[in-house]
Amino acid sequence: TATFRVASWDDENDHEYRISYASRGAKRQAVTATFGGTIRRDPRARPKTVVAAFTGNNDLGFPHADVVKHVATFQPDLLIFTGDQIYEPVGGFGVQRAPLDMAALDYLRKWFMYGWEYRELLRNVPSVAMPDDHDVYHGNLWGAGGRDANDIVPALQREGVGVQTQKQDSGGFTMPVEWVNMVQRTQTSHLPDPVDPAPAERGIGVYFTELVWGGVSYAIIEDRKWKSAPAVMLPEAQIVNGWARNPDRDSSEHGDVAGAELLGARQMRFLERWAGSRSPEIWMKAFVSQTIFVNVATLPRGSRADDITTKLPIQPPGGYAPGEAPVQDHDSNGWPQSPRLAALRLMKKAGAVHISGDQHLGMTIQYGIDTFRDGPFAICVPSVANFWPRRWFPDAEGANREPGAPRNTGDYLDGFGNKMTVLAVSNPFKHGVEPVDINDRAPGYGIITFDRAGRTITFANWPRWVDPAAPGAKPYPGWPITIRKPPDGGDAR
């Protein structure tokens, strides 16, 4: 990888660029490849800033040319890739974890595929990319400050549980430090410098920072790196891969344990400063992280793991799966409860909205902190290629929902007992749009529009098969949702 910086950058004008790479062809002849585009001016003078957000970039539907074409219609000012830009087996290459040099090449060819897919957007539009669990070859990631996950916690050495799962459940990173830093360098080295650059445990780098673009301040947060491992913090729950196997341990009652971390002390100190700062150049703030801070998902009542998700029948349009209840997936940021509440209070103090992904289910919610509807609004964007079609079909109807709104919207407690108001959700349905293996699983992307003049933020989750330029094109049902930002910094729909 090659990184560089240009001092005293002029961000008031567009600049053309070209990358030139000289190599040798198959017959040893000289070959020069070029790639060019525009480094755009800061759009702070524009009345609106448009953000396109993505997650779950599996190779189902590669090379996602339809997604790139449709997103370009919105002429975004910023691209946000919230995580899982690659998955371990993309391209059919399998996974190579060692030796280090070959493991690096294994990742880089997958990262090359991501660049191949999105280059016509990335060529001219600035981007944020944040590695999530699959980017670092984890099924789930509880970073625990950067510890070595290969040092399995003795109590987690259990019969019938795979070694990789035992490592992940112990907390930390399974891949070598040099490899993890290489992944982070490819995805985040173009961001502003970290606000606190000291590495995490064992020398694993950090990238949490503030990006100001188009008058919006984005707090870019690592919500995996310091998160505690639930299997370690809640031993009596007998957690495997984020799911409690002990039916007598309910994390809504016993899960909020002392010492459990979510964002860690360093990021919380940054958020304290960020939430309280004011600048005439900034009219809006957004909190960006890998995943949402609730658990909006259901499974058949009594489920103790989510490996049945891909086996559940997808409903016909208008259908509703019976007998399902909210779940407790500790991979979501519905846990741990107290640290997430502390983060939400800072988000509210900043007057920020939350942009996230990861959950394989598009949604817009409003957090409840002390009461329902007193917290920030959040969007979780659908996966580009949704091979794990999560769903929200609670038996109980939502309280205080809008007249005529679907039964699964309104006020709810998630599986961890967190207050939330579900405003819209993009469940998988049999739409009959070919290829059904992709489109029946509710894939897509998110568009967030910040309107300075109207002091509004508009969320929309779009199906990947809909051409937004076509007459009558609409996002998923329930969107768009517009939030108004009054002068006092609070949010009101």
Coordinates of C-alpha atoms in Angstrom, one line a residue:
T1 CA 0.0 0.0 0.0
A2 CA 1.2 3.5 -0.7
T3 CA -0.1 6.5 1.4
F4 CA 0.8 10.1 1.0
R5 CA -0.5 13.6 2.0
V6 CA -0.6 17.0 0.3
A7 CA 0.0 19.9 2.7
S8 CA -2.0 23.2 2.6
W9 CA -4.8 21.7 0.4
D10 CA -7.1 24.1 -1.4
D11 CA -10.6 22.7 -0.7
E12 CA -12.4 25.5 -2.4
N13 CA -11.8 24.3 -5.9
D14 CA -12.1 21.0 -7.8
H15 CA -8.8 19.3 -8.7
E16 CA -8.1 16.8 -11.4
Y17 CA -5.8 13.9 -10.6
R18 CA -4.3 10.9 -12.3
I19 CA -2.5 7.9 -10.9
S20 CA 0.0 6.3 -13.2
Y21 CA 1.5 2.8 -12.7
A22 CA 4.3 1.3 -14.8
S23 CA 4.7 -2.4 -15.0
R24 CA 5.5 -5.3 -17.4
G25 CA 3.1 -7.1 -19.6
A26 CA 2.9 -10.9 -20.2
K27 CA 5.7 -10.6 -22.8
R28 CA 7.8 -8.3 -20.6
Q29 CA 6.8 -5.3 -22.6
A30 CA 6.4 -1.9 -20.7
V31 CA 2.8 -1.3 -19.8
T32 CA 1.4 1.8 -18.1
A33 CA -2.0 1.9 -16.4
T34 CA -3.7 5.1 -15.4
F35 CA -6.7 6.0 -13.3
G36 CA -8.0 9.6 -13.1
G37 CA -10.8 11.6 -11.7
T38 CA -11.7 14.7 -9.6
I39 CA -10.9 15.6 -6.0
R40 CA -13.9 17.7 -5.3
R41 CA -14.2 21.0 -3.4
D42 CA -15.9 20.9 0.0
P43 CA -19.6 21.3 -0.7
R44 CA -20.1 23.6 2.3
A45 CA -21.6 26.3 0.1
R46 CA -24.4 24.0 -1.2
P47 CA -27.8 24.1 0.4
K48 CA -27.9 20.3 0.6
T49 CA -25.4 17.5 1.3
V50 CA -26.3 14.0 0.1
V51 CA -24.7 10.9 1.6
A52 CA -24.9 7.4 0.2
A53 CA -24.4 4.7 2.8
F54 CA -23.6 1.0 2.2
T55 CA -23.0 -2.2 4.2
G56 CA -22.7 -5.9 3.7
N57 CA -20.8 -6.0 0.4
N58 CA -20.9 -9.7 -0.3
D59 CA -20.2 -11.0 -3.8
L60 CA -23.8 -12.1 -4.3
G61 CA -24.6 -9.9 -7.3
F62 CA -21.0 -9.0 -8.1
P63 CA -20.0 -6.5 -9.5
H64 CA -23.0 -4.6 -8.2
A65 CA -23.2 -2.5 -11.4
D66 CA -26.9 -1.9 -10.7
V67 CA -26.1 -0.4 -7.3
V68 CA -23.4 1.9 -8.6
K69 CA -25.7 3.1 -11.4
H70 CA -28.6 3.8 -9.1
V71 CA -26.6 5.5 -6.4
A72 CA -25.0 7.8 -9.0
T73 CA -28.5 9.1 -9.8
F74 CA -28.5 10.9 -6.4
Q75 CA -25.2 12.7 -7.1
P76 CA -23.9 12.0 -3.6
D77 CA -21.4 14.3 -2.0
L78 CA -20.0 11.6 0.3
L79 CA -20.0 7.8 0.4
I80 CA -20.0 6.0 3.7
F81 CA -19.1 2.3 3.8
T82 CA -20.0 1.3 7.4
G83 CA -18.3 -2.2 7.2
D84 CA -18.0 -5.6 5.7
Q85 CA -16.7 -4.2 2.4
I86 CA -15.4 -7.7 1.9
Y87 CA -16.3 -11.1 3.3
E88 CA -13.9 -13.9 3.9
P89 CA -14.9 -16.1 0.9
V90 CA -15.7 -13.4 -1.7
G91 CA -14.7 -14.4 -5.3
G92 CA -14.6 -18.0 -4.4
F93 CA -11.0 -17.7 -3.2
G94 CA -11.5 -19.2 0.3
V95 CA -9.6 -17.8 3.3
Q96 CA -5.9 -17.8 3.8
R97 CA -4.9 -16.8 7.4
A98 CA -1.2 -17.7 7.3
P99 CA 1.6 -17.2 6.5
L100 CA 1.4 -13.5 6.9
D101 CA 2.6 -12.5 3.4
M102 CA 0.1 -14.8 1.7
A103 CA -2.7 -13.7 4.1
A104 CA -2.0 -10.1 3.1
L105 CA -2.3 -11.0 -0.6
D106 CA -5.5 -13.0 0.1
Y107 CA -7.1 -9.9 1.6
L108 CA -5.7 -7.5 -1.0
R109 CA -7.3 -9.3 -3.9
K110 CA -10.6 -9.1 -2.2
W111 CA -10.1 -5.4 -1.5
F112 CA -9.2 -5.0 -5.2
M113 CA -12.6 -6.5 -6.0
Y114 CA -14.3 -3.9 -3.8
G115 CA -12.5 -1.1 -5.7
W116 CA -13.4 -2.7 -9.0
E117 CA -17.1 -2.7 -8.0
Y118 CA -17.3 0.9 -6.8
R119 CA -14.6 2.7 -8.7
E120 CA -16.9 4.8 -10.8
L121 CA -18.3 6.3 -7.6
L122 CA -15.0 6.3 -5.8
R123 CA -13.3 8.0 -8.7
N124 CA -14.9 11.3 -8.1
V125 CA -16.7 11.2 -4.7
P126 CA -14.9 11.2 -1.3
S127 CA -15.6 8.3 0.9
V128 CA -15.5 6.9 4.4
A129 CA -14.7 3.2 4.9
M130 CA -14.8 1.5 8.3
P131 CA -13.7 -2.1 8.7
D132 CA -16.1 -4.4 10.5
D133 CA -15.8 -8.0 11.6
H134 CA -15.7 -9.7 8.2
D135 CA -13.1 -7.2 6.9
V136 CA -10.7 -8.6 9.5
Y137 CA -11.8 -12.3 8.9
H138 CA -14.2 -12.6 11.9
G139 CA -17.7 -13.8 11.9
N140 CA -18.3 -11.6 15.0
L141 CA -15.8 -9.2 16.6
W142 CA -15.6 -8.1 20.2
G143 CA -12.3 -6.3 20.1
A144 CA -11.7 -6.1 23.9
G145 CA -9.2 -3.3 23.4
G146 CA -7.1 -5.2 20.9
R147 CA -6.1 -8.3 22.9
D148 CA -4.9 -11.5 21.1
A149 CA -8.0 -13.6 20.6
N150 CA -5.8 -16.7 20.0
D151 CA -5.3 -16.7 23.7
I152 CA -8.5 -18.5 24.4
V153 CA -10.1 -17.9 27.7
P154 CA -9.9 -21.3 29.5
A155 CA -13.6 -21.3 30.5
L156 CA -14.5 -21.0 26.8
Q157 CA -12.7 -24.2 25.7
R158 CA -15.9 -26.1 25.2
E159 CA -16.8 -29.4 23.6
G160 CA -18.7 -29.0 20.3
V161 CA -17.7 -25.3 19.8
G162 CA -15.3 -24.6 16.9
V163 CA -11.8 -23.2 17.7
Q164 CA -12.4 -20.1 15.7
T165 CA -15.6 -19.4 17.6
Q166 CA -13.8 -20.0 20.9
K167 CA -11.2 -17.4 19.9
Q168 CA -13.8 -14.9 18.8
D169 CA -15.8 -15.4 22.0
S170 CA -12.7 -14.8 24.1
G171 CA -12.5 -11.2 22.7
G172 CA -9.8 -9.5 20.6
F173 CA -8.4 -10.1 17.1
T174 CA -7.4 -13.5 15.7
M175 CA -5.3 -12.2 12.8
P176 CA -1.7 -10.9 13.4
V177 CA -1.3 -7.2 14.4
E178 CA 0.6 -6.4 11.2
W179 CA -2.3 -7.8 9.1
V180 CA -5.0 -6.0 11.0
N181 CA -3.1 -2.7 10.6
M182 CA -2.7 -3.4 6.9
V183 CA -6.5 -3.8 6.6
Q184 CA -7.1 -0.6 8.5
R185 CA -4.5 1.2 6.4
T186 CA -6.2 0.2 3.1
Q187 CA -9.7 1.3 4.3
T188 CA -9.0 4.3 6.6
S189 CA -5.7 6.0 5.8
H190 CA -7.5 8.7 3.7
L191 CA -9.5 9.8 6.7
P192 CA -8.5 12.8 8.9
D193 CA -5.9 11.9 11.4
P194 CA -7.1 10.0 14.5
V195 CA -8.1 12.5 17.3
D196 CA -6.1 10.2 19.7
P197 CA -3.6 8.3 17.6
A198 CA -2.1 6.1 20.4
P199 CA -2.5 2.5 19.3
A200 CA -4.7 0.0 21.1
E201 CA -3.3 -3.0 22.9
R202 CA -0.4 -4.8 21.1
G203 CA 0.1 -1.9 18.7
I204 CA -3.2 -2.2 16.8
G205 CA -3.8 1.2 15.2
V206 CA -6.9 3.3 15.7
Y207 CA -8.8 5.6 13.3
F208 CA -11.6 7.2 15.2
T209 CA -11.8 10.8 14.2
E210 CA -13.9 13.8 13.1
L211 CA -14.6 14.6 9.4
V212 CA -16.2 17.9 8.5
W213 CA -17.7 18.0 5.0
G214 CA -20.5 20.1 3.6
G215 CA -21.1 21.8 6.9
V216 CA -21.7 18.4 8.6
S217 CA -19.5 17.1 11.4
Y218 CA -19.2 13.3 11.3
A219 CA -17.9 11.5 14.4
I220 CA -16.4 8.3 12.9
I221 CA -16.4 5.8 15.7
E222 CA -15.0 2.3 16.1
D223 CA -17.8 0.4 17.9
R224 CA -16.0 -3.0 17.8
K225 CA -12.4 -2.3 18.9
W226 CA -13.1 -1.8 22.6
K227 CA -16.3 -3.7 23.0
S228 CA -16.2 -6.4 25.7
A229 CA -16.7 -10.0 24.9
P230 CA -20.1 -11.1 26.2
A231 CA -19.0 -14.7 26.7
V232 CA -16.3 -13.5 29.1
M233 CA -18.5 -10.9 30.9
L234 CA -21.5 -13.1 31.3
P235 CA -20.2 -16.6 32.0
E236 CA -23.4 -17.9 33.4
A237 CA -25.2 -17.2 30.2
Q238 CA -23.0 -19.7 28.3
I239 CA -22.8 -17.4 25.3
V240 CA -21.6 -18.9 22.0
N241 CA -21.1 -16.6 19.1
G242 CA -23.1 -13.9 20.8
W243 CA -26.1 -16.0 21.8
A244 CA -26.9 -17.2 25.3
R245 CA -27.4 -21.0 25.4
N246 CA -28.6 -20.9 29.0
P247 CA -32.4 -20.4 28.9
D248 CA -32.3 -19.3 32.6
R249 CA -30.1 -16.2 31.9
D250 CA -31.9 -13.2 30.4
S251 CA -29.6 -10.4 29.4
S252 CA -32.4 -7.9 29.7
E253 CA -32.3 -8.6 33.5
H254 CA -28.8 -9.9 34.1
G255 CA -26.7 -8.6 31.2
D256 CA -25.9 -5.0 32.3
V257 CA -22.7 -5.9 34.3
A258 CA -20.2 -3.6 35.8
G259 CA -17.0 -3.3 33.7
A260 CA -18.5 -4.0 30.3
E261 CA -17.2 -1.6 27.6
L262 CA -18.7 -0.5 24.4
L263 CA -16.8 2.4 22.9
G264 CA -14.0 2.6 25.5
A265 CA -12.8 5.5 27.6
R266 CA -10.8 7.2 24.8
Q267 CA -13.6 7.4 22.4
M268 CA -16.0 8.6 25.1
R269 CA -13.6 11.4 25.9
F270 CA -13.6 12.4 22.3
L271 CA -17.4 12.3 22.1
E272 CA -17.6 14.5 25.2
R273 CA -15.5 17.1 23.4
W274 CA -17.3 16.6 20.1
A275 CA -20.8 16.8 21.6
G276 CA -20.0 20.1 23.3
S277 CA -18.2 21.8 20.5
R278 CA -19.8 24.5 18.4
S279 CA -18.5 26.1 15.2
P280 CA -20.1 28.5 12.7
E281 CA -19.0 26.2 9.9
I282 CA -21.0 23.2 11.3
W283 CA -24.7 23.2 11.2
M284 CA -25.3 19.5 11.8
K285 CA -23.6 16.5 13.4
A286 CA -23.8 12.8 12.6
F287 CA -22.4 9.8 14.5
V288 CA -21.2 7.1 12.2
S289 CA -20.4 3.6 13.4
Q290 CA -20.5 0.0 12.2
T291 CA -23.8 -1.0 13.8
I292 CA -26.9 0.4 15.4
F293 CA -27.4 0.6 19.2
V294 CA -30.4 -1.6 19.5
N295 CA -31.3 -5.2 18.4
V296 CA -34.2 -4.9 15.9
A297 CA -34.6 -8.6 15.0
T298 CA -37.0 -11.5 15.7
L299 CA -36.8 -15.2 15.5
P300 CA -39.3 -18.0 16.4
R301 CA -39.9 -17.7 20.1
G302 CA -37.4 -19.7 22.2
S303 CA -34.6 -19.5 19.6
R304 CA -31.1 -19.7 21.2
A305 CA -29.0 -19.0 18.1
D306 CA -29.5 -17.3 14.7
D307 CA -28.2 -20.1 12.4
I308 CA -31.8 -20.7 11.5
T309 CA -32.1 -17.3 9.9
T310 CA -31.3 -18.4 6.4
K311 CA -33.6 -21.4 6.7
L312 CA -36.8 -19.5 7.6
P313 CA -39.3 -19.0 4.8
I314 CA -39.4 -15.6 3.2
Q315 CA -42.9 -14.1 3.4
P316 CA -45.1 -13.1 0.4
P317 CA -45.8 -9.4 0.1
G318 CA -47.9 -8.3 3.0
G319 CA -47.2 -11.6 4.9
Y320 CA -46.3 -11.7 8.5
A321 CA -44.4 -14.5 10.3
P322 CA -46.3 -15.8 13.3
G323 CA -44.8 -16.7 16.7
E324 CA -41.7 -14.5 16.6
A325 CA -40.2 -12.5 19.4
P326 CA -37.3 -10.0 19.8
V327 CA -33.9 -11.7 20.3
Q328 CA -30.7 -11.0 22.3
D329 CA -27.9 -11.0 19.8
H330 CA -24.9 -9.6 21.8
D331 CA -23.1 -8.8 18.5
S332 CA -25.6 -6.0 18.1
N333 CA -25.0 -2.8 20.1
G334 CA -28.1 -3.3 22.2
W335 CA -25.6 -4.7 24.6
P336 CA -24.0 -3.7 26.9
Q337 CA -26.8 -1.4 28.1
S338 CA -25.2 1.2 30.4
P339 CA -22.3 2.1 28.1
R340 CA -24.7 2.4 25.1
L341 CA -26.9 4.7 27.1
A342 CA -23.9 6.9 28.0
A343 CA -23.0 7.1 24.3
L344 CA -26.6 7.9 23.4
R345 CA -26.7 10.8 25.9
L346 CA -23.6 12.3 24.2
M347 CA -25.2 11.7 20.7
K348 CA -28.3 13.6 22.0
K349 CA -26.2 16.4 23.5
A350 CA -24.5 16.8 20.1
G351 CA -27.9 17.0 18.3
A352 CA -26.6 14.2 16.1
V353 CA -28.2 11.5 14.0
H354 CA -26.7 8.0 13.8
I355 CA -25.7 6.3 10.5
S356 CA -24.9 2.6 10.7
G357 CA -25.1 -0.8 9.0
D358 CA -24.1 -4.4 9.7
Q359 CA -27.5 -5.8 10.7
H360 CA -28.6 -7.1 7.3
L361 CA -32.0 -5.3 7.9
G362 CA -32.7 -1.8 6.9
M363 CA -34.4 0.3 9.5
T364 CA -35.0 3.8 10.9
I365 CA -35.6 4.1 14.6
Q366 CA -35.6 6.7 17.4
Y367 CA -33.8 5.8 20.5
G368 CA -35.4 6.0 23.9
I369 CA -33.1 7.0 26.7
D370 CA -35.1 7.8 29.8
T371 CA -38.5 7.5 28.0
F372 CA -39.6 6.6 24.6
R373 CA -38.8 9.1 21.8
D374 CA -36.4 11.2 23.8
G375 CA -33.3 10.1 22.0
P376 CA -31.5 10.5 18.6
F377 CA -32.8 9.2 15.3
A378 CA -30.8 6.5 13.6
I379 CA -30.7 4.7 10.2
C380 CA -29.3 1.3 9.6
V381 CA -28.9 0.8 5.9
P382 CA -29.7 -2.6 4.2
S383 CA -27.0 -4.8 3.0
V384 CA -25.9 -4.5 -0.7
A385 CA -25.9 -8.3 -1.0
N386 CA -28.0 -9.7 1.8
F387 CA -27.1 -13.3 2.2
W388 CA -28.4 -13.3 5.9
P389 CA -32.0 -12.0 5.7
R390 CA -32.8 -10.9 9.2
R391 CA -36.4 -9.8 9.9
W392 CA -38.6 -7.9 12.4
F393 CA -41.9 -9.7 12.9
P394 CA -42.8 -9.2 16.6
D395 CA -46.0 -10.8 17.8
A396 CA -46.8 -7.8 19.8
E397 CA -48.0 -4.7 17.9
G398 CA -46.0 -1.5 18.4
A399 CA -47.5 1.0 20.8
N400 CA -48.3 4.6 19.8
R401 CA -47.6 4.0 16.2
E402 CA -48.7 6.4 13.4
P403 CA -52.2 6.0 12.1
G404 CA -52.2 3.4 9.3
A405 CA -48.6 2.4 10.1
P406 CA -47.6 -1.3 9.9
R407 CA -48.1 -3.3 13.1
N408 CA -44.4 -3.8 13.6
T409 CA -43.7 -0.1 14.0
G410 CA -44.1 2.1 17.1
D411 CA -42.7 1.8 20.6
Y412 CA -41.0 -1.4 21.6
L413 CA -38.5 -2.8 24.0
D414 CA -35.8 -4.7 22.1
G415 CA -34.6 -8.1 23.4
F416 CA -32.2 -6.4 25.9
G417 CA -34.9 -4.1 27.3
N418 CA -33.8 -1.0 25.4
K419 CA -36.5 1.6 24.5
M420 CA -36.9 2.2 20.8
T421 CA -39.4 3.5 18.4
V422 CA -39.4 1.7 15.1
L423 CA -40.4 4.0 12.3
A424 CA -39.7 1.8 9.2
V425 CA -38.1 -1.5 8.5
S426 CA -37.3 -3.3 5.2
N427 CA -38.2 -6.9 5.9
P428 CA -37.4 -9.6 3.2
F429 CA -40.4 -10.4 1.0
K430 CA -40.9 -12.5 -2.1
H431 CA -41.1 -9.5 -4.6
G432 CA -40.6 -11.8 -7.6
V433 CA -37.9 -9.5 -9.0
E434 CA -35.2 -11.5 -10.7
P435 CA -32.7 -12.6 -9.6
V436 CA -34.8 -13.6 -6.7
D437 CA -31.8 -15.0 -4.8
I438 CA -30.7 -11.5 -4.4
N439 CA -33.8 -9.4 -4.4
D440 CA -36.1 -11.4 -2.1
R441 CA -33.6 -10.8 0.7
A442 CA -34.3 -7.0 1.0
P443 CA -30.9 -5.7 -0.3
G444 CA -30.1 -2.1 -1.0
Y445 CA -28.4 1.0 0.3
G446 CA -29.3 4.2 2.2
I447 CA -29.5 7.8 1.1
I448 CA -29.3 10.6 3.8
T449 CA -29.9 14.2 2.8
F450 CA -28.9 17.1 5.0
D451 CA -30.9 20.2 4.1
R452 CA -29.3 23.3 5.6
A453 CA -32.1 25.7 4.5
G454 CA -34.9 23.6 5.9
R455 CA -32.8 22.3 8.8
T456 CA -33.9 18.8 8.0
I457 CA -32.4 15.4 7.6
T458 CA -34.1 12.9 5.3
F459 CA -33.5 9.1 5.6
A460 CA -34.4 6.7 2.8
N461 CA -33.5 3.1 2.3
W462 CA -33.7 2.0 -1.3
P463 CA -34.1 -1.5 -2.9
R464 CA -31.2 -2.3 -5.1
W465 CA -33.5 -3.3 -8.0
V466 CA -35.4 0.0 -8.2
D467 CA -34.1 2.6 -10.7
P468 CA -34.5 5.9 -8.8
A469 CA -34.5 7.8 -12.1
A470 CA -37.6 5.9 -13.3
P471 CA -41.0 7.7 -13.1
G472 CA -42.7 6.9 -9.8
A473 CA -39.6 5.3 -8.3
K474 CA -39.9 4.9 -4.5
P475 CA -37.7 3.7 -1.7
Y476 CA -38.7 0.8 0.6
P477 CA -42.2 1.3 2.2
G478 CA -42.1 3.6 5.1
W479 CA -39.5 5.9 3.7
P480 CA -38.5 8.7 3.2
I481 CA -38.5 9.9 6.8
T482 CA -37.7 13.5 7.4
I483 CA -36.4 14.8 10.8
R484 CA -36.5 18.5 11.6
K485 CA -33.7 20.0 13.6
P486 CA -34.9 23.0 15.6
P487 CA -32.4 25.8 16.6
D488 CA -31.9 24.5 20.1
G489 CA -30.1 21.4 18.9
G490 CA -32.8 18.9 19.6
D491 CA -34.5 16.7 17.1
A492 CA -38.2 16.4 16.3
R493 CA -39.9 14.5 13.5

